[in-house]
PDB file of C-alpha atoms in Angstrom:
ATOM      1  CA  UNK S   1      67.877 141.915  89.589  1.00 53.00           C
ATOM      2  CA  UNK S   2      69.184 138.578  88.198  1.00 58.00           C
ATOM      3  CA  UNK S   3      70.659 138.869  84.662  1.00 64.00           C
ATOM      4  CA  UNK S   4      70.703 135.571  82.317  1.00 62.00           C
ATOM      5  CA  UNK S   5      74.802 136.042  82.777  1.00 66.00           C
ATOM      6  CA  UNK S   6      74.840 135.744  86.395  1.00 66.00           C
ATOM      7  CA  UNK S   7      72.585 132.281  86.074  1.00 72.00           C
ATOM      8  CA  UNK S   8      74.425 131.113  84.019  1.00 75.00           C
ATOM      9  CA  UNK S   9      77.406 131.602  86.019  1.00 75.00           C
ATOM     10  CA  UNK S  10      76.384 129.745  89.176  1.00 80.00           C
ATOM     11  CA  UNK S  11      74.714 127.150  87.510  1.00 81.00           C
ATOM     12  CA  UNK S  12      78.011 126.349  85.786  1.00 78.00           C
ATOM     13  CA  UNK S  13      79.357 126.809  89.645  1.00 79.00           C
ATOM     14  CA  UNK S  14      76.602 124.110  90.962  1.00 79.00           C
ATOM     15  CA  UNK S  15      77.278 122.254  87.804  1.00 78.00           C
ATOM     16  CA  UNK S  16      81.154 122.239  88.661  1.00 78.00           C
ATOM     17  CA  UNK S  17      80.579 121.898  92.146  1.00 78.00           C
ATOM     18  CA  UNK S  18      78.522 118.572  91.667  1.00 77.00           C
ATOM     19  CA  UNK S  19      80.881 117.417  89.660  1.00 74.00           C
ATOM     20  CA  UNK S  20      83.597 117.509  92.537  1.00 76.00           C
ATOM     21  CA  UNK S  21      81.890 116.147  95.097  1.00 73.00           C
ATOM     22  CA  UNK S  22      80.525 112.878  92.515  1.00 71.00           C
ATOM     23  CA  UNK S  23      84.135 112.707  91.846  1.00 67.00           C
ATOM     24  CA  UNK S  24      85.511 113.128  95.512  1.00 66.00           C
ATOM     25  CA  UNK S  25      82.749 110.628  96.495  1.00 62.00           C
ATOM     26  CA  UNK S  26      83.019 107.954  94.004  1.00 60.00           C
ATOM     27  CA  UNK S  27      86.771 107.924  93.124  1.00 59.00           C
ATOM     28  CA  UNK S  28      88.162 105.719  95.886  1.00 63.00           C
ATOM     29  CA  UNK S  29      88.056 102.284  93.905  1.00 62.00           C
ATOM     30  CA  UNK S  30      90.254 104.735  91.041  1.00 62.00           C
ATOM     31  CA  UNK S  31      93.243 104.496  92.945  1.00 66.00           C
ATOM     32  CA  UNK S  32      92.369 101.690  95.802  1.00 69.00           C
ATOM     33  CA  UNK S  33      91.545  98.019  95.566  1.00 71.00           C
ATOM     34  CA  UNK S  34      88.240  97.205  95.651  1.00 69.00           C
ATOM     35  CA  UNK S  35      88.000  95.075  98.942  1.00 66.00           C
ATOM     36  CA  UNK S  36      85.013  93.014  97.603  1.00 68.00           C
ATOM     37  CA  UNK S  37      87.195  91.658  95.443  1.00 70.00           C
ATOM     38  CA  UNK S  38      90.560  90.368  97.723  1.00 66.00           C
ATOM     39  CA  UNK S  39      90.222  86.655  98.398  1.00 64.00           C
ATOM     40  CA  UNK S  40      91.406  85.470 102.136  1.00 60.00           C
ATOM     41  CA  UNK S  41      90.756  83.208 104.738  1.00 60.00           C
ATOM     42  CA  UNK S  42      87.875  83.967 106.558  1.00 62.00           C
ATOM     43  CA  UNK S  43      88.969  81.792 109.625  1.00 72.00           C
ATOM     44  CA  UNK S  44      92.234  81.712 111.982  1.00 84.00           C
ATOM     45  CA  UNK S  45      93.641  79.050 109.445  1.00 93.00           C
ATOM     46  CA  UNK S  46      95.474  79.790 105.700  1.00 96.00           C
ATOM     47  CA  UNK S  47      94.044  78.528 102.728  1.00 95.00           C
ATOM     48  CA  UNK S  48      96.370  77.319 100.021  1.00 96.00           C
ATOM     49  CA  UNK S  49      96.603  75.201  97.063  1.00 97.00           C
ATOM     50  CA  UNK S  50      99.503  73.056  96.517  1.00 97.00           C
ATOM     51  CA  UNK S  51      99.551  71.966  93.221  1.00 96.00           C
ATOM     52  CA  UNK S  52      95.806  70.308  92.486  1.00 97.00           C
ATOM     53  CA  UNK S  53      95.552  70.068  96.472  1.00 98.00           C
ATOM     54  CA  UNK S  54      93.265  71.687  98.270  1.00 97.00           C
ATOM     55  CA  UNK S  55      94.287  73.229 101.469  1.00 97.00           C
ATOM     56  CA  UNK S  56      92.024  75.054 103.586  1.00 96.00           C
ATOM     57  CA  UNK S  57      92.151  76.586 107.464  1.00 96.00           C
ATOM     58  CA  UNK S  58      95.405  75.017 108.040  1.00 97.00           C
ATOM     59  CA  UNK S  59      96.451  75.949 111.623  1.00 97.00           C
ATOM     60  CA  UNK S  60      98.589  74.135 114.560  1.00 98.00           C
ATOM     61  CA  UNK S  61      97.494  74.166 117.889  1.00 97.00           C
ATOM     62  CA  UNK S  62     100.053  73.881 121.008  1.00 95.00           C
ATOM     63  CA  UNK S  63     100.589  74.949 124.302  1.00 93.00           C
ATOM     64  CA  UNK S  64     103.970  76.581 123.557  1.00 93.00           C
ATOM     65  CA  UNK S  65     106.741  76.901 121.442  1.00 95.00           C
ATOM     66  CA  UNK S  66     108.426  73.166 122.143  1.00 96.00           C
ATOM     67  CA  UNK S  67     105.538  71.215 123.230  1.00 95.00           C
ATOM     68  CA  UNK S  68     103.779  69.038 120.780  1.00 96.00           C
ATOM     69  CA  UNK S  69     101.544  70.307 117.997  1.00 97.00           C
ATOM     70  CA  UNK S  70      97.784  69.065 115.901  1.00 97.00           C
ATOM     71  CA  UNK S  71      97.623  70.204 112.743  1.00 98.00           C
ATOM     72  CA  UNK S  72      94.135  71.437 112.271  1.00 97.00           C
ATOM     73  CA  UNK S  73      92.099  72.372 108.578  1.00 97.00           C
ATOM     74  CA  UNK S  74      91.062  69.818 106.221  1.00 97.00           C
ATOM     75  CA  UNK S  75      93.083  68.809 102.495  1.00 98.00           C
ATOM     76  CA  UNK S  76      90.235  68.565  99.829  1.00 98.00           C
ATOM     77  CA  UNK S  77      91.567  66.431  96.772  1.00 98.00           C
ATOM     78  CA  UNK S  78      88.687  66.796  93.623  1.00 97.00           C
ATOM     79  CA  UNK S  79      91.811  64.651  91.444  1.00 97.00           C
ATOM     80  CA  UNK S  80      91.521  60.636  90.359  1.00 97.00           C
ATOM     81  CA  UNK S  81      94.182  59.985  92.279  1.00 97.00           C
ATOM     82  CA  UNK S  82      95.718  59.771  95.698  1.00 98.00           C
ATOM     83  CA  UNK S  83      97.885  62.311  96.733  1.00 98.00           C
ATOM     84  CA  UNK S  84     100.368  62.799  99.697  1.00 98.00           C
ATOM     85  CA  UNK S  85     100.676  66.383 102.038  1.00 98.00           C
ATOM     86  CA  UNK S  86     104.281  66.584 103.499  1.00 98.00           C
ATOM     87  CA  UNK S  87     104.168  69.241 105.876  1.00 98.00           C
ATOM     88  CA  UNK S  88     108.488  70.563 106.711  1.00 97.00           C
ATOM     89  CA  UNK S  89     109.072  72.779 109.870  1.00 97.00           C
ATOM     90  CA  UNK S  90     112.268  72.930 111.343  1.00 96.00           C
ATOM     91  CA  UNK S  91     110.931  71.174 114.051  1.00 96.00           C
ATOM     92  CA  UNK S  92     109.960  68.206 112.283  1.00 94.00           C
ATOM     93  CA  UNK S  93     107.765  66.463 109.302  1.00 96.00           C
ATOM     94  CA  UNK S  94     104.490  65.379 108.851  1.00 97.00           C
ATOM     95  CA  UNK S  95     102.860  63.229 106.039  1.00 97.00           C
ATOM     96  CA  UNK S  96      99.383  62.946 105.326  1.00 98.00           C
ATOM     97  CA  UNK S  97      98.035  60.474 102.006  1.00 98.00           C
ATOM     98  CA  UNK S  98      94.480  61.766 100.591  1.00 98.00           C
ATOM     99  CA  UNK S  99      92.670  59.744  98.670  1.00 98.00           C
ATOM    100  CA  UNK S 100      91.318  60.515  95.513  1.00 97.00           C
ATOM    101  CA  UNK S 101      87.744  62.465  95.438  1.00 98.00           C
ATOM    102  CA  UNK S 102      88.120  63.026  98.788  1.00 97.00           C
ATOM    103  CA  UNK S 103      88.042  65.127 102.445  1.00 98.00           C
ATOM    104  CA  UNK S 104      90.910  64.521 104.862  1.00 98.00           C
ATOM    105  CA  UNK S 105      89.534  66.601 108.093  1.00 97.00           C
ATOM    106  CA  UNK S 106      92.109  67.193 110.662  1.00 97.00           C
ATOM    107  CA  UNK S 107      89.633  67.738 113.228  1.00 96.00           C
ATOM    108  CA  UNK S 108      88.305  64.288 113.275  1.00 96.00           C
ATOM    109  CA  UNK S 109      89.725  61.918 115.671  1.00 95.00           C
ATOM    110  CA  UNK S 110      90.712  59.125 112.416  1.00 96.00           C
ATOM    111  CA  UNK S 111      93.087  62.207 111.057  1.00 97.00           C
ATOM    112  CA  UNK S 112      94.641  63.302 113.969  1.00 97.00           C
ATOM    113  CA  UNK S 113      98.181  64.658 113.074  1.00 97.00           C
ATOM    114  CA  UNK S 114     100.553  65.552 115.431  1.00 97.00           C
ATOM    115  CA  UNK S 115     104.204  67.747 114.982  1.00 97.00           C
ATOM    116  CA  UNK S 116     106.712  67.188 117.647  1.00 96.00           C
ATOM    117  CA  UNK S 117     106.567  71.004 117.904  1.00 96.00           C
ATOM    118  CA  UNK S 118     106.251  74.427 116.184  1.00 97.00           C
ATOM    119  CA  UNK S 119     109.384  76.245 116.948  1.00 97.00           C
ATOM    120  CA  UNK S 120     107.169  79.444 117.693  1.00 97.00           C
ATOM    121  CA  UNK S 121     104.664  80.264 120.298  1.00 95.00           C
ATOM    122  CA  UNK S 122     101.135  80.326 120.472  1.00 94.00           C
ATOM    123  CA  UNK S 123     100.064  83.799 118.509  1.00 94.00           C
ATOM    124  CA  UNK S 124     102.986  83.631 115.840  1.00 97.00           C
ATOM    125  CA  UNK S 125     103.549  81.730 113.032  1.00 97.00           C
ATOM    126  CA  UNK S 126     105.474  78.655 111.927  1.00 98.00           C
ATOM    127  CA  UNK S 127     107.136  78.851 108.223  1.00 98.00           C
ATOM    128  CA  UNK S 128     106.296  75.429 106.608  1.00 98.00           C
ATOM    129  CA  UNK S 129     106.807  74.163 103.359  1.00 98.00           C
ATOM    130  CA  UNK S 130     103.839  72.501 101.956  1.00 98.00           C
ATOM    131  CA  UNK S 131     104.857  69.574  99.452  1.00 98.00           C
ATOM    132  CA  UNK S 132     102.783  67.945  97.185  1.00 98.00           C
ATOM    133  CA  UNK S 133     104.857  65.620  94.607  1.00 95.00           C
ATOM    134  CA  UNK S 134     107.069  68.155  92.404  1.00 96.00           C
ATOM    135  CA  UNK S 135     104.523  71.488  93.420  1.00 97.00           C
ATOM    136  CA  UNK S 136     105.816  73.072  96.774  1.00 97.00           C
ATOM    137  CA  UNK S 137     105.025  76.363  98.716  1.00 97.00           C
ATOM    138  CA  UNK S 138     106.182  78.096 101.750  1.00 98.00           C
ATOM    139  CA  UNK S 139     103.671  79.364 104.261  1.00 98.00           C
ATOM    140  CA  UNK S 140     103.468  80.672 107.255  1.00 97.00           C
ATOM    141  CA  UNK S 141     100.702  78.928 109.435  1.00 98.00           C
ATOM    142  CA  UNK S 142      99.210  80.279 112.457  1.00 97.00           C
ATOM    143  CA  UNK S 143      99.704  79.084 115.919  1.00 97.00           C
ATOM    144  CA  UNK S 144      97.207  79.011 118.122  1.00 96.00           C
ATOM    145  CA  UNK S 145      96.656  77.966 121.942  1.00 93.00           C
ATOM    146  CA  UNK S 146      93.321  76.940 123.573  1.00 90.00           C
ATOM    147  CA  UNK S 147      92.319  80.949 124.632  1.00 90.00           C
ATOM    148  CA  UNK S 148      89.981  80.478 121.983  1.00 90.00           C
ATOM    149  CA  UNK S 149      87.326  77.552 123.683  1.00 90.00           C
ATOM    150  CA  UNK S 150      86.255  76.318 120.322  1.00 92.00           C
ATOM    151  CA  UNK S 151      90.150  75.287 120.290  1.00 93.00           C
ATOM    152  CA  UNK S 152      90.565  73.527 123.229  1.00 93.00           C
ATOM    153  CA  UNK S 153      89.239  70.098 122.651  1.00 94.00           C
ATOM    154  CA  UNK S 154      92.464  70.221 119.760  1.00 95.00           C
ATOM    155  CA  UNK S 155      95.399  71.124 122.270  1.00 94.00           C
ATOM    156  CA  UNK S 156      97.731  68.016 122.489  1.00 95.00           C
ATOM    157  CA  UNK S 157      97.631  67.182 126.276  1.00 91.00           C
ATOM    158  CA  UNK S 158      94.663  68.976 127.088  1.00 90.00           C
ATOM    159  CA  UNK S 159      93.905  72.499 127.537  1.00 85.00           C
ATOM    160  CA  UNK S 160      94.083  73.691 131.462  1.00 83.00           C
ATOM    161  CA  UNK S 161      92.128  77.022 132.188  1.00 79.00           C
ATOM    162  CA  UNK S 162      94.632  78.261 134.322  1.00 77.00           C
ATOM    163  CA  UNK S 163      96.733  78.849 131.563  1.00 73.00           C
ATOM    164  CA  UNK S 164      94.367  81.485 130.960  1.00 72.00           C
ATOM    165  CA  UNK S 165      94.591  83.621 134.491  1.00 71.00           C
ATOM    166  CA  UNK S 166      96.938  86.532 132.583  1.00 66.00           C
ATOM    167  CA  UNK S 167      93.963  87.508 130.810  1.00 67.00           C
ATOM    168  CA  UNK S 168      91.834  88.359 133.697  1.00 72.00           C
ATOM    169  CA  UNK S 169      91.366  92.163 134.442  1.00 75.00           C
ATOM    170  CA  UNK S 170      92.900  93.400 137.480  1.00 75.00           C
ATOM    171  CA  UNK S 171      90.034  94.342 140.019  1.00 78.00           C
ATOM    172  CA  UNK S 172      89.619  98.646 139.852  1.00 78.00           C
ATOM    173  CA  UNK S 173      90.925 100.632 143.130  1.00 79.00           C
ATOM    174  CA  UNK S 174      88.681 101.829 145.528  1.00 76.00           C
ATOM    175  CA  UNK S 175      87.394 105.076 144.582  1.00 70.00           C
ATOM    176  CA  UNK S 176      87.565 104.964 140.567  1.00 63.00           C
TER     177      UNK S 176
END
């Protein structure tokens, strides 16, 4: 026979239980970043501001460490007035002027701009210092090869598929 007592007790044990497992369930965003909320670069590029400048999926493209290099992205300048990208490696420098309410994409032909070289290989990344009159930031930009085929139209010298033949599987043994 059930007494009043004893239903009381285990509903204050559901009660309690329920209450652990809302808890347990519900309690990750208490002591973890929401990831909703992180901002990043949804592309193989970086996306930057340097100063009032805009930079967004800013990537090189090469065929190895000392060969020469495209600078791919686009610098988006909302200002007035013109501004000027310098782009430092320890390889070399580039300079790019954008004019004012405007697009500078690196991917058209008209805005092609090449680095003697990245220093690193294809897959690493090249620490450049992104200058904008007195506002400066170091970043490291990602260096990419033509393995990717949307790429390969970019690679300085043109992209040759046999560049590609480590990345073919090795035919299985007899038997397996």
């Amino acid at each position: 026979m059930m007494t009043a007592q004893k239903n009381r007790g285990r509903r204050a044990v559901a009660v309690a239980a329920l209450a652990m497992l809302t808890f347990g369930v519900t309690s990750c965003s208490a002591i973890n970043q929401q990831a909703t909320t992180m901002h990043y670069a949804a592309s193989d590029g970086i996306v930057v501001n340097v100063g009032e400048l805009d930079v967004r999926n800013l990537m090189f493209i090469t065929k190895s460490a000392t060969d020469e290099a495209r600078v791919l992205g686009s610098l988006v300048n909302d200002t007035d007035r013109e501004m000027t990208l310098k782009m430092k490696l320890s390889t070399g420098t580039a300079t790019v002027k954008v004019p004012a309410q405007s697009v500078v994409d690196f991917e058209k032909d008209k805005n092609k701009t090449l680095l003697p070289s990245t220093g690193v290989a294809p897959g690493a990344q090249a620490v450049t210092t992104l200058s904008v009159g007195p506002n400066s930031d170091e970043v490291k930009v990602p260096v990419i090869d033509g393995t990717l085929e949307e790429y390969r139209d970019f690679v300085p010298g043109g992209f040759d598929p046999s560049e590609l033949s480590h990345l073919t599987p090795s035919p299985k043994p007899a038997g397996h």
